[in-house]
Short mmCIF file of C-alpha atoms in Angstrom, two decimals:
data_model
loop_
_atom_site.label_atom_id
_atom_site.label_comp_id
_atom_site.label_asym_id
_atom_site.label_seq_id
_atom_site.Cartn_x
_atom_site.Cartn_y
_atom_site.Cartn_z
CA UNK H 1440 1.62 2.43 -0.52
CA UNK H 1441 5.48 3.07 -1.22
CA UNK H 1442 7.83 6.04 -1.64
CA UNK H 1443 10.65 6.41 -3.68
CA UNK H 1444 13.56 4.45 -2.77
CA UNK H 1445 16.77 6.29 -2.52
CA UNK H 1446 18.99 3.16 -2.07
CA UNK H 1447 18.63 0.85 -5.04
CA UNK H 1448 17.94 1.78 -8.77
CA UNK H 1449 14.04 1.46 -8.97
CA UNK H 1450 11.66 4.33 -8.77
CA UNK H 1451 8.70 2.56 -7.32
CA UNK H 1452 5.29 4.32 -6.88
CA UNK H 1453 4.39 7.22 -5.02
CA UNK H 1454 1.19 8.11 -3.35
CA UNK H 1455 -0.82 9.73 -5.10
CA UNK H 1456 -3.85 10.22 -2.85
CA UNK H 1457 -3.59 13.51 -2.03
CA UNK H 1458 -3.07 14.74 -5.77
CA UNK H 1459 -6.49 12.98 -6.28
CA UNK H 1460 -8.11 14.58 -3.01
CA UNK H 1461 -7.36 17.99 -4.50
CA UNK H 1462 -8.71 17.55 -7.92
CA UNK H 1463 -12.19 16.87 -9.58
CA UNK H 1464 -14.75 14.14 -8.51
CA UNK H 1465 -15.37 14.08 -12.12
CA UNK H 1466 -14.13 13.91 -15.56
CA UNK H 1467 -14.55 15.79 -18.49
CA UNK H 1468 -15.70 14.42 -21.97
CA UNK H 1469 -15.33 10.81 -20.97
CA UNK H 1470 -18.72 9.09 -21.94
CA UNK H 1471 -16.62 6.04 -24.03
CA UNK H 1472 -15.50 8.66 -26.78
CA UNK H 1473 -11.84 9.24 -26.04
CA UNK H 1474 -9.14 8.16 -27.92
CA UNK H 1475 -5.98 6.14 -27.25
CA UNK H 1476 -3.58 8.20 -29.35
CA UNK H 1477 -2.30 5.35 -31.41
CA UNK H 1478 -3.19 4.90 -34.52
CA UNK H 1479 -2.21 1.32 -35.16
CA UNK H 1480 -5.02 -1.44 -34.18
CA UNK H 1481 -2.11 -3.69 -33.18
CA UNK H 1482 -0.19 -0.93 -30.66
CA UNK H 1483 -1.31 -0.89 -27.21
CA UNK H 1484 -0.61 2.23 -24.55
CA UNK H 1485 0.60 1.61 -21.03
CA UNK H 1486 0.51 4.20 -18.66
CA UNK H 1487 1.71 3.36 -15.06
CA UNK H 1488 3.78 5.44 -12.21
CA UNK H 1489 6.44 2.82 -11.44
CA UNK H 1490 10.19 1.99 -13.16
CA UNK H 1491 10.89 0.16 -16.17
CA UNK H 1492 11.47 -3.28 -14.15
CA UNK H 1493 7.95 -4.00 -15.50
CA UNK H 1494 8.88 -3.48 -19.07
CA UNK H 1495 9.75 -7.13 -19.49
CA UNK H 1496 6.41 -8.35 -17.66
CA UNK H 1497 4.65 -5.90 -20.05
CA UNK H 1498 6.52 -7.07 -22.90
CA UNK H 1499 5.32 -10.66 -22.17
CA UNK H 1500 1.62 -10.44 -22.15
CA UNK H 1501 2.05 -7.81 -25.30
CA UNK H 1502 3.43 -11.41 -27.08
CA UNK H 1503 1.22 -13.44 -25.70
CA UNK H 1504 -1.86 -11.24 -26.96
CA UNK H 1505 0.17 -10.49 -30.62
CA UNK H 1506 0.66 -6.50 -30.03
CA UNK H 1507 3.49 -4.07 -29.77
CA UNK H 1508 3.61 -1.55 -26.71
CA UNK H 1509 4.03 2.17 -26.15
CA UNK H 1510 5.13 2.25 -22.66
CA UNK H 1511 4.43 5.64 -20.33
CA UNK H 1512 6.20 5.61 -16.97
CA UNK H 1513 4.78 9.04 -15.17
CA UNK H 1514 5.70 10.98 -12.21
CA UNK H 1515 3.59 9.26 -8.77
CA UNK H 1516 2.15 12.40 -7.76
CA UNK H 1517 1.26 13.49 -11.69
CA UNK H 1518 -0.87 10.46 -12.36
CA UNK H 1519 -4.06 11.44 -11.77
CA UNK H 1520 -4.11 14.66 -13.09
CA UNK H 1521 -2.80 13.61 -16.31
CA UNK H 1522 -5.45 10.89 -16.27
CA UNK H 1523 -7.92 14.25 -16.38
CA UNK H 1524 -6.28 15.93 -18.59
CA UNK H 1525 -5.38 13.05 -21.04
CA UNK H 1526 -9.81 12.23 -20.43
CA UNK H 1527 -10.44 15.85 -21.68
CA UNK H 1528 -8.46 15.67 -24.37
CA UNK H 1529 -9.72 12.48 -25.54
CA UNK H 1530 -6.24 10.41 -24.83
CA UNK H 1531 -6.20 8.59 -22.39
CA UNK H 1532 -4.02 5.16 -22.76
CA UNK H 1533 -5.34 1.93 -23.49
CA UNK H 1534 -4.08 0.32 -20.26
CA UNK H 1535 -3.90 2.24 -16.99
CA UNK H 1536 -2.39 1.16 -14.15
CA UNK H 1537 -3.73 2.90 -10.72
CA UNK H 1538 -3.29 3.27 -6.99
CA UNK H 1539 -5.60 0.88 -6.03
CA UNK H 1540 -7.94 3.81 -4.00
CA UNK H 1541 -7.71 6.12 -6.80
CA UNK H 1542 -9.87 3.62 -8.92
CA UNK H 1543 -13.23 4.67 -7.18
CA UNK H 1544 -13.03 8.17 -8.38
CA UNK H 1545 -11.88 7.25 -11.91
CA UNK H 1546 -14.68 4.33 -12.10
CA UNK H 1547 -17.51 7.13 -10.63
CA UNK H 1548 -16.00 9.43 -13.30
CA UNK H 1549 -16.90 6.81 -16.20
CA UNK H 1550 -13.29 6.82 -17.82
CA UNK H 1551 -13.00 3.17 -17.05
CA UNK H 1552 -14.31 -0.53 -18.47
CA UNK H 1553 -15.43 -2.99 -16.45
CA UNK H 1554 -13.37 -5.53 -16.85
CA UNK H 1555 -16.40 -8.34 -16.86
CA UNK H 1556 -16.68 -6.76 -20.37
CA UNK H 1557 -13.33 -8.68 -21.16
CA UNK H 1558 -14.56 -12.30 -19.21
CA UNK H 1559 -12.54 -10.69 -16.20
CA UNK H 1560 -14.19 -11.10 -12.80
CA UNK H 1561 -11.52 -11.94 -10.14
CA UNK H 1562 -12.14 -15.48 -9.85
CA UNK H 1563 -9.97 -16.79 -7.16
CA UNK H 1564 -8.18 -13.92 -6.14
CA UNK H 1565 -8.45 -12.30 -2.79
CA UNK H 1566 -11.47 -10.80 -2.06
CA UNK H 1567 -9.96 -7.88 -0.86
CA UNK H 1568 -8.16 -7.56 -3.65
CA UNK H 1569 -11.54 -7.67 -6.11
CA UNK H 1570 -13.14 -5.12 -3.57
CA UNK H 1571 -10.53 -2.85 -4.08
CA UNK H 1572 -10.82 -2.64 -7.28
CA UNK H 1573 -14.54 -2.17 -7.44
CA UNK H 1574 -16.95 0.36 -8.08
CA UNK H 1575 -20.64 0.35 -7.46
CA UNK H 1576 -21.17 -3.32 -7.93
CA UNK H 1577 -18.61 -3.24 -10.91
CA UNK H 1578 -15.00 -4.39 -11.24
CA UNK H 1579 -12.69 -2.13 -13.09
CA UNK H 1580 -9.14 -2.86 -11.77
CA UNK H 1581 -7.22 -5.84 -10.42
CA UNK H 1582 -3.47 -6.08 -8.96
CA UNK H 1583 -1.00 -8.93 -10.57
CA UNK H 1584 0.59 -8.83 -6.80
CA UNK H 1585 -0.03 -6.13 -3.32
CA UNK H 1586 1.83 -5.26 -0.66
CA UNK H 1587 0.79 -4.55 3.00
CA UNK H 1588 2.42 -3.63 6.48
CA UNK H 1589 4.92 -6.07 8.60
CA UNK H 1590 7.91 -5.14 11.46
CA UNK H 1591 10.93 -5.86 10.25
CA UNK H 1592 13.42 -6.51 13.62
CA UNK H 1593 16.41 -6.62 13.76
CA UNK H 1594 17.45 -10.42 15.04
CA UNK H 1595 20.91 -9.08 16.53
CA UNK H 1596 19.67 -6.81 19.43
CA UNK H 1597 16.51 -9.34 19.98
CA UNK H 1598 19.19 -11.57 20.58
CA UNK H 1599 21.31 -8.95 23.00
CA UNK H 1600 18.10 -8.31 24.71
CA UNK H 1601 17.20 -11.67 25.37
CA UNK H 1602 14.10 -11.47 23.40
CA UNK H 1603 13.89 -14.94 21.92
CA UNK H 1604 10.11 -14.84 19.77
CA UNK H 1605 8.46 -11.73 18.20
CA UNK H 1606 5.80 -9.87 19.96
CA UNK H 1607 2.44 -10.92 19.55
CA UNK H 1608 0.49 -8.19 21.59
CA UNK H 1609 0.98 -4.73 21.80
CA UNK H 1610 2.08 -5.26 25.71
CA UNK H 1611 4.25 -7.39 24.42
CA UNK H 1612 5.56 -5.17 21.46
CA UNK H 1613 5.60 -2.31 24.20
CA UNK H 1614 7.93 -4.16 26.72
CA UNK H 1615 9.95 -5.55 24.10
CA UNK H 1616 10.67 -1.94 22.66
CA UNK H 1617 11.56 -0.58 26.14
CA UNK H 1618 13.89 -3.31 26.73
CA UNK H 1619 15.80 -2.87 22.92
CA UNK H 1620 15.69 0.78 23.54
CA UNK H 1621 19.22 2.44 24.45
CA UNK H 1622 20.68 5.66 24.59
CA UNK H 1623 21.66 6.05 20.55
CA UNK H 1624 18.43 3.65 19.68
CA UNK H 1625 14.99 3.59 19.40
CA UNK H 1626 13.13 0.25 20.20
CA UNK H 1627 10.22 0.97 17.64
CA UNK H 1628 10.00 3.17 15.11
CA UNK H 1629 7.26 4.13 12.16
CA UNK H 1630 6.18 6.91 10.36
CA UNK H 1631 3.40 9.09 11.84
CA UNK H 1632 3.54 11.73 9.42
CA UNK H 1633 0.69 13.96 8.44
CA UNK H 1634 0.36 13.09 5.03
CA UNK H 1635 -1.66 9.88 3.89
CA UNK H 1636 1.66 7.77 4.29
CA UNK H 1637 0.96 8.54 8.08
CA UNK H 1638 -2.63 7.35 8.15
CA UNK H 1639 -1.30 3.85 6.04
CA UNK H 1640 0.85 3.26 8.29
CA UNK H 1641 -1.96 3.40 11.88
CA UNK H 1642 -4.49 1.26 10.09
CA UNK H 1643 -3.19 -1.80 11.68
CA UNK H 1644 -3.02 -0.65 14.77
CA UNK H 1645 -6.83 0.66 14.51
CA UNK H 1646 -8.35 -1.87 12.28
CA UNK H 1647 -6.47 -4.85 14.40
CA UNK H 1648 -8.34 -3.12 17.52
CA UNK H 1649 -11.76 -3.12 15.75
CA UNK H 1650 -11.83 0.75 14.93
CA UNK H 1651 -13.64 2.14 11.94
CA UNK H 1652 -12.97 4.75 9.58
CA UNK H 1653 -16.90 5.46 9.37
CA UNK H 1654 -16.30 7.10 13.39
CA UNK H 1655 -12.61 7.53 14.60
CA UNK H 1656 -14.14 8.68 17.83
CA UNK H 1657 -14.73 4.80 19.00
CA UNK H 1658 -12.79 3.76 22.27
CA UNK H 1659 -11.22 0.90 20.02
CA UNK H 1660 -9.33 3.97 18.03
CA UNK H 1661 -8.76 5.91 20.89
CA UNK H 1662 -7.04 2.73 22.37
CA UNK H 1663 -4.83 2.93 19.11
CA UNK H 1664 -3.39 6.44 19.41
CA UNK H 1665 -3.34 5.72 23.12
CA UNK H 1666 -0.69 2.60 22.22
CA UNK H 1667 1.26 5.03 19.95
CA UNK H 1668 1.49 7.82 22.45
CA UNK H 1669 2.52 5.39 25.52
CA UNK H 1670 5.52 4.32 23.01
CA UNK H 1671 6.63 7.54 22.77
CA UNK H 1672 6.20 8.48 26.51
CA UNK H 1673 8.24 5.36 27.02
CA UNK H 1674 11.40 6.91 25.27
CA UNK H 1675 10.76 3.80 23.42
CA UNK H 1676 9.52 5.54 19.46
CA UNK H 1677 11.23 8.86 18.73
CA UNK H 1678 9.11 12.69 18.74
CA UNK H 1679 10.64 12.67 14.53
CA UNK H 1680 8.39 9.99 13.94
CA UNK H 1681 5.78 13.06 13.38
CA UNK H 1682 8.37 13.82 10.13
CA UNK H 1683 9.47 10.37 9.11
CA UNK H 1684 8.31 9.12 5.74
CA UNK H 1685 8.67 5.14 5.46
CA UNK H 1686 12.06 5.45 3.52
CA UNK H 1687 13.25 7.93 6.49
CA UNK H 1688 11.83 4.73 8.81
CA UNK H 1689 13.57 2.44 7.38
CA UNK H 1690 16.78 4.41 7.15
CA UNK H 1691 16.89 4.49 10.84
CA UNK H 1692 16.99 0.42 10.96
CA UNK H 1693 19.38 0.43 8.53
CA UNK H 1694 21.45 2.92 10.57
CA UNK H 1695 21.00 0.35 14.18
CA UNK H 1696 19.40 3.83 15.50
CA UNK H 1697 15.98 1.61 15.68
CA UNK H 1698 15.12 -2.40 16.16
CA UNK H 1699 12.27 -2.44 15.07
CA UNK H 1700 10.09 -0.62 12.41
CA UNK H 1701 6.66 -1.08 10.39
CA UNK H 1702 7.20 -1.04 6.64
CA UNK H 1703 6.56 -2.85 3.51
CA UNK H 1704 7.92 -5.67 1.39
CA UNK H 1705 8.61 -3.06 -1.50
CA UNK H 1706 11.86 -2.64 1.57
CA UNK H 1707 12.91 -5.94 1.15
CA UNK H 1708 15.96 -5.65 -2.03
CA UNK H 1709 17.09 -2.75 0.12
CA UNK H 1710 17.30 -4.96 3.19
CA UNK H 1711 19.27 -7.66 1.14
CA UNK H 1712 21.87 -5.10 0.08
CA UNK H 1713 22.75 -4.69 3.84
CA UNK H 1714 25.37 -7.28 4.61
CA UNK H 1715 25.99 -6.68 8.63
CA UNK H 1716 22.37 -6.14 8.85
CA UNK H 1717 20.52 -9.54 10.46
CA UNK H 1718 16.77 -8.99 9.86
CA UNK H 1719 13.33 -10.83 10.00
CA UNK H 1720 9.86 -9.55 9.62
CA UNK H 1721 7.00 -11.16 11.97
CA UNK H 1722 2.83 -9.63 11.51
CA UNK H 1723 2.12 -6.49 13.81
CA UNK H 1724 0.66 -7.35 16.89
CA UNK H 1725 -2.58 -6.82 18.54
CA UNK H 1726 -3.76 -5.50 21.46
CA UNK H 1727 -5.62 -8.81 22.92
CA UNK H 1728 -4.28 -12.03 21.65
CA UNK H 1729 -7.25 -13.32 20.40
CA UNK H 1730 -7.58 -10.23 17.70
CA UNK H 1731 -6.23 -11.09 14.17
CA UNK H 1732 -3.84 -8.56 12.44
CA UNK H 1733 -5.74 -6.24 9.43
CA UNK H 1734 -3.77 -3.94 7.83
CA UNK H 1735 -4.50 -2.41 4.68
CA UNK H 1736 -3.96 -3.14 1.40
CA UNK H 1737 -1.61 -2.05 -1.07
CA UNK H 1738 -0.71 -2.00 -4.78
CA UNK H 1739 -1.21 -1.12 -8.02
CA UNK H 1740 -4.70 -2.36 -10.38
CA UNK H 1741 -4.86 -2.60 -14.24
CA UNK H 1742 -7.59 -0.76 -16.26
CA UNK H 1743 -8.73 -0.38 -19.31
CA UNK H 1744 -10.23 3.29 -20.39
CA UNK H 1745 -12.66 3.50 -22.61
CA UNK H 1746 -11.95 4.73 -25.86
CA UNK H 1747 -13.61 5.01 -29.02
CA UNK H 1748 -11.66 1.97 -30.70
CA UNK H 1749 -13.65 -1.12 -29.25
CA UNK H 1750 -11.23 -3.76 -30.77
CA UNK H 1751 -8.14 -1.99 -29.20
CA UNK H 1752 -10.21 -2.07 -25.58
CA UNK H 1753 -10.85 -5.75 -26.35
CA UNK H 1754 -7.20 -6.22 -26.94
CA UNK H 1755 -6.31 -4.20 -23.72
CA UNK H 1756 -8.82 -6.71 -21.58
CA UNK H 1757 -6.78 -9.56 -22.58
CA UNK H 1758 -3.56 -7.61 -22.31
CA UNK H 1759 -4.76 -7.26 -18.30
CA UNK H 1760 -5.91 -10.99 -18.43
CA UNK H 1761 -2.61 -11.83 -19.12
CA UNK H 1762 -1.11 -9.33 -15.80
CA UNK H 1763 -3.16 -11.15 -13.63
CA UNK H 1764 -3.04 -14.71 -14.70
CA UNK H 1765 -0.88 -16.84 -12.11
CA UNK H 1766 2.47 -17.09 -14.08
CA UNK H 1767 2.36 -13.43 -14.29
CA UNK H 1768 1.57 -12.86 -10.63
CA UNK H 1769 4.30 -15.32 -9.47
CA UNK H 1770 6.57 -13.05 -11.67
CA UNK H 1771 5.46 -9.70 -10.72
CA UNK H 1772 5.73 -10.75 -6.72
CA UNK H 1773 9.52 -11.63 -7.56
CA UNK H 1774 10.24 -8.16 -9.59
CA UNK H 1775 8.20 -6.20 -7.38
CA UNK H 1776 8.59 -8.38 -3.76
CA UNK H 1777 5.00 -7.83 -3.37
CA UNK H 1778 2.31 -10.91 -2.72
CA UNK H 1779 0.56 -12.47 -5.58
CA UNK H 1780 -3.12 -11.63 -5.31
CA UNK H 1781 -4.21 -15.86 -5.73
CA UNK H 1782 -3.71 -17.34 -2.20
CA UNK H 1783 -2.57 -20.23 -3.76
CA UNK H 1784 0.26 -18.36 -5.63
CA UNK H 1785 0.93 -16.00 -2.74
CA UNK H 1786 1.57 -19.30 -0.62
CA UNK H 1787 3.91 -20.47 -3.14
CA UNK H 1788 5.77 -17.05 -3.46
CA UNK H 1789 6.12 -17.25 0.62
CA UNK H 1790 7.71 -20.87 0.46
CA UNK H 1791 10.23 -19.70 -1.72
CA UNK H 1792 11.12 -16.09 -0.40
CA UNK H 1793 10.76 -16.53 3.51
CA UNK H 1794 11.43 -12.88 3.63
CA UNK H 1795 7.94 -12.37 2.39
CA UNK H 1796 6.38 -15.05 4.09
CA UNK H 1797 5.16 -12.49 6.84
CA UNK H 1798 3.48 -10.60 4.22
CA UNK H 1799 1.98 -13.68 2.89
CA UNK H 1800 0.10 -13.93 6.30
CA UNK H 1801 -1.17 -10.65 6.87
CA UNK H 1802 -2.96 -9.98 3.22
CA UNK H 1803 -5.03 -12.96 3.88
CA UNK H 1804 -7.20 -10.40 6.01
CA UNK H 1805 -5.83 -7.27 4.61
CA UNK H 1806 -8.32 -4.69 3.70
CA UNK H 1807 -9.27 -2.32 1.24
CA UNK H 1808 -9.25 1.46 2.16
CA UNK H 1809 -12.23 2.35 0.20
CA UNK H 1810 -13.79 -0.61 1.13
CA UNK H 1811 -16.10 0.86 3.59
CA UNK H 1812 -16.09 4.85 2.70
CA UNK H 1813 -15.41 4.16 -1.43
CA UNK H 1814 -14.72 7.88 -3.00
CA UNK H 1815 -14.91 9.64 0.48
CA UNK H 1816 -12.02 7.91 1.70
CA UNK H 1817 -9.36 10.45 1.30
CA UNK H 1818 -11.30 12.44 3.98
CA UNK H 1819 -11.12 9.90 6.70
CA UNK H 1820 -7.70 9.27 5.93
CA UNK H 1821 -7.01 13.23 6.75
CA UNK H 1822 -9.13 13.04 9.69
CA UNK H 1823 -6.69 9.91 11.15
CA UNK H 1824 -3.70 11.53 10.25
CA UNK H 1825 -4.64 14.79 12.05
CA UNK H 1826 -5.83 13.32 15.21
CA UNK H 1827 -2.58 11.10 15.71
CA UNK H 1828 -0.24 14.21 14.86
CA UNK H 1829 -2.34 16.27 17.90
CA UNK H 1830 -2.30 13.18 20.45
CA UNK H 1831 1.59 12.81 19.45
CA UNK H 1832 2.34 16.38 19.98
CA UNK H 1833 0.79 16.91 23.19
CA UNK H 1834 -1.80 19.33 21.48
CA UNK H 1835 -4.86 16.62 23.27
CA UNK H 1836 -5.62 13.82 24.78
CA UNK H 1837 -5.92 11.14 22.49
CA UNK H 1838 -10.20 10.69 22.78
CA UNK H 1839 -10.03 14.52 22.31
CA UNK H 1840 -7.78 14.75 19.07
CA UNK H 1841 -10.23 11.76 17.31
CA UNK H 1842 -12.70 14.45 18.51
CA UNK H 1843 -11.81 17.25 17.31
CA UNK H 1844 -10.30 16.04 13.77
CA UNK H 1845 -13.94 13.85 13.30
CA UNK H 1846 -15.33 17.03 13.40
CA UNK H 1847 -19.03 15.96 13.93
#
C-alpha cells in the first residue's frame, strides 16, 4: 500500500480499498461472457493503476508471447469501479492488474480466471504471496514483486544520540525515540490516519504482538495501541500523526523534523534524491525479543478476466507467466524498489540494493490482509483504524476504544 508521490515523476498506486468497501459484493453480467474490446486476436489489454515505468516490462513479455499491447493506466481510487462498470458492459481488459485485497471480491464476483487454467500455480513463490492472491481454494492473481513496512532512521542523529544499533524491541524503540526527540523533532513518527493507510501502517505492531483481526479486543492488541499511545505521551510521536498520510510521514524525515519513521520501499528513489540526508532502514521491532516481525503485505497481482475470446485469455495467461517469471521479477523489484515474490530472487535483489535488504527480511513472514477474514476484510480494517484514532485522541482507554469500534 502506497500513495502518490509528490517528489519524483512516478504516479505509483493508490489505495483503493475503500472505493471497493463502498461498492457491490458482486458483479453484473460476468458469467465468462464479456468482452475485451479488441478486436484483433493478436492485441492484448492492460489495465493497471500505476505510471508508465511498467510500459517497458509490459512491452517485454508482449514480445516474448508475439502480441501487441493496448496499455490503460487508471486513476487508484477509480479502479474498481471501472472494473464494474467495464464487467457490465461486457469490457473488461484482458489483463488486470489489482490491489492485492481487492482480488477476493473480484474472484467471489466471477470476473476472474484462475490462473491454474494457464499452468500457473505459484510454484516457489512466497506463500503469502499465493494466499493473497487466492480465492476459495483458487488462485487468480500473483505479484511480479511486493512491498511491506520497515523504519527508515536517520544514521546522523543515531549517531548524535549515541545510539550505535537499531532497536530491536519496542522498549528499545521507545527509549531510543525519547532520547532522538528534541524541541523542533520528533523521535518516531508514522501515519495513524483514519483511512485504511492508517490501519496498514499498525499491523506490525499488532500482528508482531500476536493480535488478530478476527477479535481486536485481545490484550495482545490492546498492548499495541497501548505502545502507540505511550509514544505520544512521551512527546516522543507527534498528535498530527492522526492526519499524516505516509508521503506526509515521510516528508517530516526528509525535513530532520523526525528520526525515525515506518514506511515502504516504494520511498526509497525519493530517499536517494536527498543528498544531506544519511539514512538506513532496519525491521520494526517487537515487543518481547523473542517475537518475529509480521507486517503485511503489499503490492499489486496480475489477472486475467474472463472474456468470451478463449484464445485471447490463453494468450493473457502466458502474458502473466511471463510478469512473474524470475527475470521479470528481478526487473520489476529494480523499477518498482519492491521485493521479488521468489525468495531466491528477493535474496538476490537484497545483495545488490542494501537499501532494500530490510525489506527482504520482513516479507519472509509478511502476511496477507485477507488472509484470515478474505472479502470481510475491509471491515476489520475500519474497526482498527477507529479504535487507534479514539485511544490517540484521548476519546478511551485503549482496551475500551478496541471495544467499542469491535462492536460485538
Amino acid at each position: 500500500m502506497r500513495t502518490a508521490q509528490k517528489r519524483t515523476g512516478r504516479a505509483p498506486k493508490v489505495a483503493v480499498a475503500a472505493a471497493a468497501l463502498i461498492l457491490p459484493a458482486t458483479l453484473t453480467a460476468c458469467g465468462g461472457a464479456a468482452a475485451s474490446g479488441t478486436e484483433s486476436p493478436n492485441t492484448l489489454t492492460v489495465q493497471d493503476y500505476l505510471d508508465p515505468s511498467r510500459d517497458p516490462l509490459y512491452q517485454a513479455c508482449a514480445k516474448e508471447v508475439g502480441v501487441t499491447l493496448v496499455i490503460s493506466h487508471v486513476a487508484g481510487p477509480g479502479l474498481i469501479r471501472k472494473v464494474l462498470q467495464q464487467s457490465s458492459s461486457r469490457t473488461l481488459p484482458d489483463v488486470l492488474m489489482l490491489d492485492n485485497p481487492d482480488v477476493q471480491q473480484i474472484a467471489e464476483s466471477g470476473a476472474l480466471s484462475p490462473l491454474s487454467d494457464y499452468g500457473i500455480r505459484g510454484e516457489g513463490m512466497l506463500p503469502a504471496v499465493v494466499k493473497a492472491g487466492t480465492y476459495a481454494g483458487k488462485l487468480y492473481g500473483l505479484a511480479p514483486a511486493v512491498n511491506t513496512l520497515s523504519i527508515f532512521y536517520n544514521k546522523e542523529m543515531f549517531r548524535a544520540a549515541g545510539i550505535t544499533t537499531p532497536p530491536k524491541t519496542w522498549d528499545d524503540l521507545r527509549a531510543n525515540a525519547k532520547r532522538l526527540t528534541t524541541q523542533d523533532r520528533y523521535g518516531f513518527a508514522m501515519s495513524t490516519i483514519n483511512t485504511y493507510e492508517g490501519t496498514w501502517q499498525f499491523l506490525p505492531f499488532m500482528w508482531g504482538n500476536g493480535g488478530t483481526e478476527q477479535d481486536i479486543t485481545t490484550e495482545e492488541t490492546v498492548q499495541a495501541v497501548q505502545f502507540l499511545v505511550d509514544l505520544q505521551n512521551d512527546g516522543s510521536m507527534s498528535k498530527s500523526s492522526l492526519i499524516w498520510s505516509q508521503d506526509d510521514v515521510i516528508d517530516q524525515f526528509i525535513a530532520g523534523k523526525a528520526a525515525m519513521v515506518v514506511n515502504g520501499p516504494w520511498q526509497i528513489p525519493a530517499l536517494q534524491e536527498q543528498r544531506d540526508v544519511q539514512w538506513g532502514a532496519f525491521t520494526i521491532p517487537t515487543r518481547l525479543p523473542t517475537q518475529t516481525t509480521v507486517a503485511p503485505l503489499g503490492g499489486e497481482v496480475y489477472t486475467v478476466p474472463r472474456t468470451a475470446d478463449r484464445a485471447k485469455m490463453a494468450k493473457a495467461g502466458r502474458f502473466v507467466q511471463c510478469l512473474v517469471s524470475p527475470e521479470q521479477q528481478l526487473q520489476t523489484a529494480k523499477v518498482a524498489q519492491n521485493v521479488p515474490t521468489t525468495p531466491a530472487v528477493a535474496e538476490q535483489a537484497g545483495r545488490s540494493n542494501p537499501a532494500l535488504a530490510p525489506f527482504v527480511t520482513t516479507v519472509q513472514n509478511a502476511r496477507s490482509r485477507t488472509a484470515l477474514l478474505g472479502p470481510d476484510w475491509p471491515k476489520a480494517a475500519t474497526k482498527i483504524y477507529n479504535a487507534v484514532q479514539l485511544a490517540l485522541t484521548g476519546k478511551a482507554a485503549p482496551a475500551e476504544a478496541l471495544r467499542l469500534a469491535q462492536g460485538d
